[in-house]
Amino acid sequence: MNATNFNNEKPKFEYMEDVSWFMSVTPSTQPPQNKNYLVKKSGGIKKRAFVPTVPKPFKFYTELRANDSRNKENSPKSPFIPLAISVQQFLENPTRFDAKSGKVRSNNLTIPKSPHLRTKYRSKPTTILPTEERKIREMRGYKFKANPLDRKILENRNLGIPKVQKPMPTVPYSPAITKPKPQRPKSPSPPHVIKANPVPDYKEPYRPVIEHRLIELPMFSLPGEEISKKKSQEIEIMIRQEKEKMEKMREFKAQPLPTGSPDCLPTRPYYPPTHPKPFTLLTNDRGEKYQRKFYEKVRKEQEYVKENRFHAQPLPNFEPKIPRKPECPPPTEPIGFFFFTDTRM
C-alpha cells in the first residue's frame, strides 16, 4: 500500500496484507506484552503512532541542467523533423524568452581608457584673447602719472580741519546688586477710633426697623417695540391727513355775486397774428424719393425693351450691279507759274 498517490488513481486495498501489517506494528507507547487485536475500540483520545523519518536522497537542479547540456551536445542531430513537431514548436514560446543560466562573473574594477581626442592638434587661430589676458594687457598698458608731494601737508599739522578727538575710555563700575535697599520712611497712620454700639434697652422688646423701599424697575424695550411705534405713528399721521382732507371738503365756499361794472372784467390781451413758417414733411421727401426711383425704373425698363425689340434685316437686292462709267473729269485749267531765276536776276 503506497502512502502517496500522485496520479489520482483509486487505491487498491489488499485486505489480508493490510491486516498482517497492522498486526505486526506495535506502538511505542504500549508495553511489548500487550497485543492489538481486531476489536472495536472506544472513541477516546487517539494518539498518533510514532513513525521514524525515512531519509531520502536529494537532488540539485544544477546537476540535471549539466546532464541535459551534456546529453544535448553528445546526442546525434537528426536531419528530419516531423511537421506536427515543427508546428508545435512554432506555436510555443520562442527559446529566446527562456531563462538562461549565464556565467556569473564578479564585478572587477573598471580600467579607464583614453578616448584619444584630437582636439588639441587642431589649428585654431586665436583672434580673441581671453578676459584674463586682456585685463592683464590693459593693466600693463595703463600708465599712472603721480603728482609731486606737497610739503605743506607734512609741515603744517592742521589745515583748517580739526582733528577728531578720541573719546575717553569707559570706566566700569559695579552696580549695587548685593547692597540692601534703604527703607522708605513710613507715613504716620491715623489714630484708630473705636465706635461702640449703644447699649440696648431691655425694658422694651426688640423691634426691627423695616424700611419699605419702592423698587423701580429699569427701563427696557423689546426689539419689536420700535417697529410697532413707527407703524402706529405712520397710521396716526395718515388718519390725521384724511381728517383734514375731509374737513376741507365739508367747508362751503360760496361764489361771489356778479357785478354789472366792467371794472371787474379782465383786460383782453391782444397778440400779434401768427405767421406760418414753411415746413417740410417727411412724407413729401419719401414721396419724392419714391417718384424718382419709380421713373428711373420705368426709363430703364423702356431702354431694355427697346434694345431687345426685334429688328428685321432688309431684303437683299437680287438685281445685278452694273458698274458705273467713270465720269470725264473737267478740262485742266493751266495755272500761272513763277521762276526763282527771275528773282535772282
CSV table of C-alpha atoms in Angstrom, one decimal:
chain,number,residue,atom,x,y,z
A,1,MET,CA,0.0,0.0,0.0
A,2,ASN,CA,1.6,3.2,-1.1
A,3,ALA,CA,1.3,6.3,1.1
A,4,THR,CA,1.4,8.8,-1.8
A,5,ASN,CA,-0.7,8.8,-4.9
A,6,PHE,CA,0.3,11.4,-7.4
A,7,ASN,CA,-1.7,10.1,-10.4
A,8,ASN,CA,-5.1,10.4,-8.7
A,9,GLU,CA,-5.7,6.7,-9.1
A,10,LYS,CA,-8.0,4.7,-6.9
A,11,PRO,CA,-6.0,2.9,-4.3
A,12,LYS,CA,-6.2,-0.9,-4.4
A,13,PHE,CA,-6.6,-2.4,-0.9
A,14,GLU,CA,-5.3,-5.8,-0.2
A,15,TYR,CA,-7.2,-6.8,2.9
A,16,MET,CA,-5.0,-9.6,4.2
A,17,GLU,CA,-1.7,-7.8,3.6
A,18,ASP,CA,-3.0,-4.7,5.4
A,19,VAL,CA,-4.3,-6.7,8.3
A,20,SER,CA,-1.0,-8.6,8.6
A,21,TRP,CA,0.9,-5.2,8.5
A,22,PHE,CA,-1.4,-3.7,11.2
A,23,MET,CA,-1.0,-6.8,13.4
A,24,SER,CA,2.8,-6.7,13.1
A,25,VAL,CA,3.1,-2.9,14.0
A,26,THR,CA,3.3,-2.2,17.8
A,27,PRO,CA,3.0,1.3,19.0
A,28,SER,CA,5.9,2.7,21.1
A,29,THR,CA,3.6,4.0,23.8
A,30,GLN,CA,2.3,0.5,24.8
A,31,PRO,CA,4.3,-2.2,26.6
A,32,PRO,CA,5.5,-5.1,24.5
A,33,GLN,CA,3.4,-7.7,26.3
A,34,ASN,CA,0.1,-6.0,25.2
A,35,LYS,CA,-1.2,-7.1,21.8
A,36,ASN,CA,-3.5,-5.3,19.4
A,37,TYR,CA,-6.4,-7.5,18.2
A,38,LEU,CA,-9.0,-6.7,15.6
A,39,VAL,CA,-11.6,-5.5,18.1
A,40,LYS,CA,-13.8,-2.4,18.2
A,41,LYS,CA,-12.0,0.3,20.1
A,42,SER,CA,-13.5,3.0,22.2
A,43,GLY,CA,-13.9,6.5,20.7
A,44,GLY,CA,-11.5,8.1,23.2
A,45,ILE,CA,-8.4,10.3,22.6
A,46,LYS,CA,-6.2,8.7,20.0
A,47,LYS,CA,-2.5,9.4,19.9
A,48,ARG,CA,-0.5,9.4,16.7
A,49,ALA,CA,1.7,6.4,16.2
A,50,PHE,CA,5.4,7.2,16.1
A,51,VAL,CA,6.8,6.5,12.7
A,52,PRO,CA,10.5,7.1,12.2
A,53,THR,CA,11.5,9.6,9.4
A,54,VAL,CA,12.9,7.9,6.3
A,55,PRO,CA,15.7,10.0,4.8
A,56,LYS,CA,15.5,10.4,1.0
A,57,PRO,CA,18.3,11.4,-1.2
A,58,PHE,CA,18.1,15.0,-2.5
A,59,LYS,CA,19.0,16.2,-6.0
A,60,PHE,CA,20.3,19.6,-7.2
A,61,TYR,CA,18.9,21.1,-10.4
A,62,THR,CA,22.4,22.2,-11.4
A,63,GLU,CA,23.4,18.5,-12.0
A,64,LEU,CA,20.2,18.0,-14.0
A,65,ARG,CA,20.9,21.1,-16.2
A,66,ALA,CA,24.5,19.9,-16.6
A,67,ASN,CA,23.4,16.4,-17.6
A,68,ASP,CA,20.9,17.9,-20.1
A,69,SER,CA,23.5,20.0,-21.7
A,70,ARG,CA,25.9,17.1,-22.0
A,71,ASN,CA,23.2,14.9,-23.5
A,72,LYS,CA,22.3,17.6,-26.0
A,73,GLU,CA,25.9,18.0,-27.0
A,74,ASN,CA,26.5,14.2,-27.3
A,75,SER,CA,23.2,13.4,-28.9
A,76,PRO,CA,23.2,12.9,-32.7
A,77,LYS,CA,21.5,15.5,-34.7
A,78,SER,CA,18.6,14.1,-36.7
A,79,PRO,CA,18.1,15.8,-40.1
A,80,PHE,CA,14.3,15.0,-40.3
A,81,ILE,CA,11.8,16.8,-38.1
A,82,PRO,CA,8.1,15.9,-38.4
A,83,LEU,CA,5.6,18.6,-39.4
A,84,ALA,CA,3.5,18.2,-36.3
A,85,ILE,CA,6.5,18.8,-34.0
A,86,SER,CA,7.6,21.8,-36.1
A,87,VAL,CA,4.1,23.3,-35.8
A,88,GLN,CA,4.1,22.7,-32.1
A,89,GLN,CA,7.5,24.3,-31.7
A,90,PHE,CA,6.3,27.3,-33.8
A,91,LEU,CA,3.2,27.8,-31.6
A,92,GLU,CA,5.2,27.6,-28.3
A,93,ASN,CA,7.1,30.5,-26.9
A,94,PRO,CA,10.4,31.1,-28.6
A,95,THR,CA,13.5,29.9,-26.8
A,96,ARG,CA,15.0,33.4,-26.6
A,97,PHE,CA,12.4,34.2,-23.9
A,98,ASP,CA,13.5,31.2,-21.7
A,99,ALA,CA,15.7,31.9,-18.7
A,100,LYS,CA,19.3,31.3,-19.5
A,101,SER,CA,21.9,30.4,-16.9
A,102,GLY,CA,24.8,32.7,-17.8
A,103,LYS,CA,28.1,32.6,-16.1
A,104,VAL,CA,28.2,34.8,-13.1
A,105,ARG,CA,31.2,37.0,-13.0
A,106,SER,CA,32.4,39.1,-10.1
A,107,ASN,CA,32.5,42.8,-10.7
A,108,ASN,CA,36.1,44.0,-11.2
A,109,LEU,CA,37.4,47.5,-11.1
A,110,THR,CA,36.9,49.4,-14.3
A,111,ILE,CA,40.1,50.1,-16.2
A,112,PRO,CA,39.9,53.6,-17.7
A,113,LYS,CA,40.9,54.1,-21.3
A,114,SER,CA,41.8,57.2,-23.1
A,115,PRO,CA,39.4,58.4,-25.9
A,116,HIS,CA,42.5,59.7,-27.9
A,117,LEU,CA,40.9,63.1,-28.7
A,118,ARG,CA,42.5,65.1,-31.4
A,119,THR,CA,41.1,68.5,-30.4
A,120,LYS,CA,44.5,69.8,-29.2
A,121,TYR,CA,46.1,69.0,-32.5
A,122,ARG,CA,43.6,71.2,-34.4
A,123,SER,CA,44.9,74.6,-35.7
A,124,LYS,CA,42.6,77.3,-34.3
A,125,PRO,CA,43.6,80.9,-34.9
A,126,THR,CA,43.2,82.7,-31.6
A,127,THR,CA,41.9,86.1,-32.7
A,128,ILE,CA,40.2,87.0,-29.4
A,129,LEU,CA,42.1,86.9,-26.2
A,130,PRO,CA,40.6,85.6,-23.0
A,131,THR,CA,39.4,88.0,-20.4
A,132,GLU,CA,42.2,87.4,-18.0
A,133,GLU,CA,44.9,88.1,-20.6
A,134,ARG,CA,43.0,91.1,-22.0
A,135,LYS,CA,42.7,92.6,-18.5
A,136,ILE,CA,46.4,92.0,-17.8
A,137,ARG,CA,47.4,93.7,-21.0
A,138,GLU,CA,45.1,96.7,-20.2
A,139,MET,CA,46.7,97.0,-16.8
A,140,ARG,CA,50.2,96.9,-18.3
A,141,GLY,CA,49.2,99.5,-20.9
A,142,TYR,CA,47.7,101.9,-18.3
A,143,LYS,CA,50.4,104.4,-17.2
A,144,PHE,CA,49.9,106.1,-13.9
A,145,LYS,CA,51.5,109.6,-13.5
A,146,ALA,CA,51.6,110.7,-9.9
A,147,ASN,CA,51.7,114.4,-8.9
A,148,PRO,CA,54.6,115.7,-6.7
A,149,LEU,CA,54.2,115.6,-3.0
A,150,ASP,CA,53.1,118.8,-1.3
A,151,ARG,CA,55.4,119.6,1.5
A,152,LYS,CA,52.8,121.8,3.3
A,153,ILE,CA,50.9,118.7,4.2
A,154,LEU,CA,53.8,117.4,6.2
A,155,GLU,CA,55.0,120.8,7.6
A,156,ASN,CA,51.6,122.1,8.7
A,157,ARG,CA,49.7,120.0,11.2
A,158,ASN,CA,46.2,121.4,10.9
A,159,LEU,CA,44.9,122.7,7.6
A,160,GLY,CA,41.6,124.2,8.8
A,161,ILE,CA,40.1,120.8,9.7
A,162,PRO,CA,40.2,120.0,13.4
A,163,LYS,CA,41.4,116.6,14.5
A,164,VAL,CA,38.9,114.1,15.7
A,165,GLN,CA,39.4,113.7,19.5
A,166,LYS,CA,39.3,110.2,20.7
A,167,PRO,CA,36.7,109.6,23.4
A,168,MET,CA,38.0,108.7,26.9
A,169,PRO,CA,37.9,105.0,27.8
A,170,THR,CA,34.8,103.9,29.7
A,171,VAL,CA,35.4,103.5,33.5
A,172,PRO,CA,33.5,100.4,34.6
A,173,TYR,CA,31.7,100.4,38.0
A,174,SER,CA,29.8,97.6,39.7
A,175,PRO,CA,26.1,98.0,40.1
A,176,ALA,CA,24.6,97.8,43.6
A,177,ILE,CA,23.2,94.3,43.3
A,178,THR,CA,24.1,92.9,46.8
A,179,LYS,CA,23.6,96.1,48.7
A,180,PRO,CA,20.3,96.3,50.7
A,181,LYS,CA,17.8,98.8,49.6
A,182,PRO,CA,17.1,101.7,52.1
A,183,GLN,CA,13.8,101.5,53.8
A,184,ARG,CA,11.3,104.2,52.9
A,185,PRO,CA,10.1,106.4,55.8
A,186,LYS,CA,6.6,105.2,56.8
A,187,SER,CA,3.9,107.8,56.9
A,188,PRO,CA,2.2,108.1,60.3
A,189,SER,CA,-1.1,106.2,60.4
A,190,PRO,CA,-4.2,107.9,61.6
A,191,PRO,CA,-5.3,107.0,65.2
A,192,HIS,CA,-7.8,104.2,65.3
A,193,VAL,CA,-11.1,105.3,66.7
A,194,ILE,CA,-13.3,102.7,68.2
A,195,LYS,CA,-17.0,103.3,67.8
A,196,ALA,CA,-19.0,101.2,70.2
A,197,ASN,CA,-22.7,100.3,69.6
A,198,PRO,CA,-25.2,101.8,72.1
A,199,VAL,CA,-26.4,99.6,74.9
A,200,PRO,CA,-29.7,98.1,74.0
A,201,ASP,CA,-32.8,98.9,76.1
A,202,TYR,CA,-34.0,95.7,77.6
A,203,LYS,CA,-37.2,97.2,79.1
A,204,GLU,CA,-38.9,97.4,75.6
A,205,PRO,CA,-39.0,94.4,73.3
A,206,TYR,CA,-36.8,94.4,70.2
A,207,ARG,CA,-38.5,95.7,67.1
A,208,PRO,CA,-36.6,95.6,63.9
A,209,VAL,CA,-36.7,98.7,61.8
A,210,ILE,CA,-38.0,97.7,58.4
A,211,GLU,CA,-37.5,100.1,55.5
A,212,HIS,CA,-40.2,100.0,52.9
A,213,ARG,CA,-38.5,100.6,49.7
A,214,LEU,CA,-40.1,101.1,46.3
A,215,ILE,CA,-38.2,99.1,43.7
A,216,GLU,CA,-38.1,100.9,40.5
A,217,LEU,CA,-37.8,98.6,37.5
A,218,PRO,CA,-35.2,99.7,34.9
A,219,MET,CA,-36.5,100.8,31.6
A,220,PHE,CA,-36.3,98.2,28.9
A,221,SER,CA,-37.5,97.8,25.4
A,222,LEU,CA,-38.1,94.8,23.2
A,223,PRO,CA,-36.8,94.7,19.6
A,224,GLY,CA,-40.3,94.8,18.1
A,225,GLU,CA,-41.5,97.8,20.1
A,226,GLU,CA,-39.6,100.4,18.0
A,227,ILE,CA,-41.1,98.9,14.8
A,228,SER,CA,-44.6,98.9,16.3
A,229,LYS,CA,-44.2,102.6,17.5
A,230,LYS,CA,-43.1,103.6,13.9
A,231,LYS,CA,-46.1,101.8,12.4
A,232,SER,CA,-48.5,103.4,15.0
A,233,GLN,CA,-47.1,106.9,14.2
A,234,GLU,CA,-47.5,106.4,10.5
A,235,ILE,CA,-51.1,105.2,11.0
A,236,GLU,CA,-51.8,108.3,13.2
A,237,ILE,CA,-50.3,110.6,10.5
A,238,MET,CA,-52.4,109.0,7.8
A,239,ILE,CA,-55.6,109.3,9.9
A,240,ARG,CA,-54.9,113.0,10.6
A,241,GLN,CA,-54.3,113.8,6.9
A,242,GLU,CA,-57.6,112.1,6.0
A,243,LYS,CA,-59.5,114.1,8.7
A,244,GLU,CA,-58.0,117.4,7.4
A,245,LYS,CA,-58.9,116.4,3.8
A,246,MET,CA,-62.5,115.6,4.8
A,247,GLU,CA,-62.8,118.8,6.8
A,248,LYS,CA,-61.7,120.9,3.8
A,249,MET,CA,-64.2,119.1,1.6
A,250,ARG,CA,-67.0,119.8,4.1
A,251,GLU,CA,-66.3,123.6,4.2
A,252,PHE,CA,-68.8,125.5,2.0
A,253,LYS,CA,-67.3,128.2,-0.2
A,254,ALA,CA,-69.8,130.4,-2.0
A,255,GLN,CA,-69.0,132.1,-5.3
A,256,PRO,CA,-69.1,135.9,-5.2
A,257,LEU,CA,-72.1,137.7,-6.7
A,258,PRO,CA,-71.7,139.1,-10.2
A,259,THR,CA,-71.4,142.9,-10.5
A,260,GLY,CA,-72.5,144.9,-13.5
A,261,SER,CA,-69.5,147.2,-13.5
A,262,PRO,CA,-67.0,146.4,-16.3
A,263,ASP,CA,-64.1,147.1,-14.0
A,264,CYS,CA,-64.2,143.5,-12.7
A,265,LEU,CA,-63.7,142.1,-16.2
A,266,PRO,CA,-60.1,141.3,-17.1
A,267,THR,CA,-58.5,143.2,-19.9
A,268,ARG,CA,-58.3,141.3,-23.1
A,269,PRO,CA,-54.8,140.7,-24.3
A,270,TYR,CA,-54.1,141.4,-28.0
A,271,TYR,CA,-51.5,139.2,-29.6
A,272,PRO,CA,-49.9,139.7,-33.0
A,273,PRO,CA,-51.2,137.4,-35.7
A,274,THR,CA,-49.5,134.2,-36.2
A,275,HIS,CA,-47.3,133.9,-39.3
A,276,PRO,CA,-47.0,130.3,-40.5
A,277,LYS,CA,-43.4,129.2,-41.2
A,278,PRO,CA,-42.6,127.0,-44.1
A,279,PHE,CA,-42.1,123.4,-43.2
A,280,THR,CA,-41.4,120.2,-45.0
A,281,LEU,CA,-43.0,116.9,-44.2
A,282,LEU,CA,-41.1,113.6,-44.2
A,283,THR,CA,-43.9,112.1,-46.3
A,284,ASN,CA,-43.2,114.6,-49.1
A,285,ASP,CA,-39.5,113.7,-49.0
A,286,ARG,CA,-40.3,110.0,-49.1
A,287,GLY,CA,-42.8,110.6,-51.9
A,288,GLU,CA,-40.2,112.5,-54.0
A,289,LYS,CA,-37.6,109.7,-53.5
A,290,TYR,CA,-40.2,107.1,-54.4
A,291,GLN,CA,-41.2,109.0,-57.6
A,292,ARG,CA,-37.6,109.5,-58.6
A,293,LYS,CA,-36.9,105.8,-58.2
A,294,PHE,CA,-40.1,104.8,-60.0
A,295,TYR,CA,-39.4,107.0,-63.0
A,296,GLU,CA,-35.8,105.8,-63.1
A,297,LYS,CA,-37.0,102.2,-63.1
A,298,VAL,CA,-39.5,102.8,-65.9
A,299,ARG,CA,-36.9,104.5,-68.0
A,300,LYS,CA,-34.5,101.5,-67.6
A,301,GLU,CA,-37.3,99.1,-68.5
A,302,GLN,CA,-38.1,101.1,-71.6
A,303,GLU,CA,-34.5,101.1,-72.7
A,304,TYR,CA,-34.3,97.4,-72.0
A,305,VAL,CA,-37.4,96.7,-74.1
A,306,LYS,CA,-36.1,99.0,-76.9
A,307,GLU,CA,-32.8,97.2,-77.0
A,308,ASN,CA,-34.4,93.7,-77.0
A,309,ARG,CA,-37.0,94.6,-79.7
A,310,PHE,CA,-36.8,92.5,-82.9
A,311,HIS,CA,-35.3,94.4,-85.8
A,312,ALA,CA,-35.6,92.7,-89.2
A,313,GLN,CA,-32.8,92.8,-91.7
A,314,PRO,CA,-33.5,94.5,-95.1
A,315,LEU,CA,-34.2,92.2,-98.0
A,316,PRO,CA,-31.2,91.5,-100.3
A,317,ASN,CA,-31.2,93.2,-103.7
A,318,PHE,CA,-31.2,90.5,-106.4
A,319,GLU,CA,-30.7,92.9,-109.4
A,320,PRO,CA,-27.2,92.7,-111.0
A,321,LYS,CA,-24.9,95.5,-110.2
A,322,ILE,CA,-23.9,97.4,-113.2
A,323,PRO,CA,-20.7,99.4,-112.7
A,324,ARG,CA,-21.0,103.0,-113.5
A,325,LYS,CA,-18.9,104.6,-116.1
A,326,PRO,CA,-16.3,107.0,-114.7
A,327,GLU,CA,-17.3,110.5,-115.4
A,328,CYS,CA,-14.9,112.5,-117.5
A,329,PRO,CA,-13.1,115.0,-115.4
A,330,PRO,CA,-13.4,118.6,-116.4
A,331,PRO,CA,-10.6,120.1,-118.5
A,332,THR,CA,-7.5,121.2,-116.7
A,333,GLU,CA,-7.1,124.8,-116.4
A,334,PRO,CA,-3.4,126.0,-116.5
A,335,ILE,CA,-2.2,128.0,-113.6
A,336,GLY,CA,0.5,130.6,-113.9
A,337,PHE,CA,3.9,129.7,-112.7
A,338,PHE,CA,6.9,131.7,-111.3
A,339,PHE,CA,10.6,131.0,-111.6
A,340,PHE,CA,13.1,132.0,-108.9
A,341,THR,CA,15.7,132.8,-111.6
A,342,ASP,CA,13.7,136.0,-112.3
A,343,THR,CA,14.1,137.0,-108.7
A,344,ARG,CA,17.9,136.2,-108.7
A,345,MET,CA,18.4,138.2,-111.8
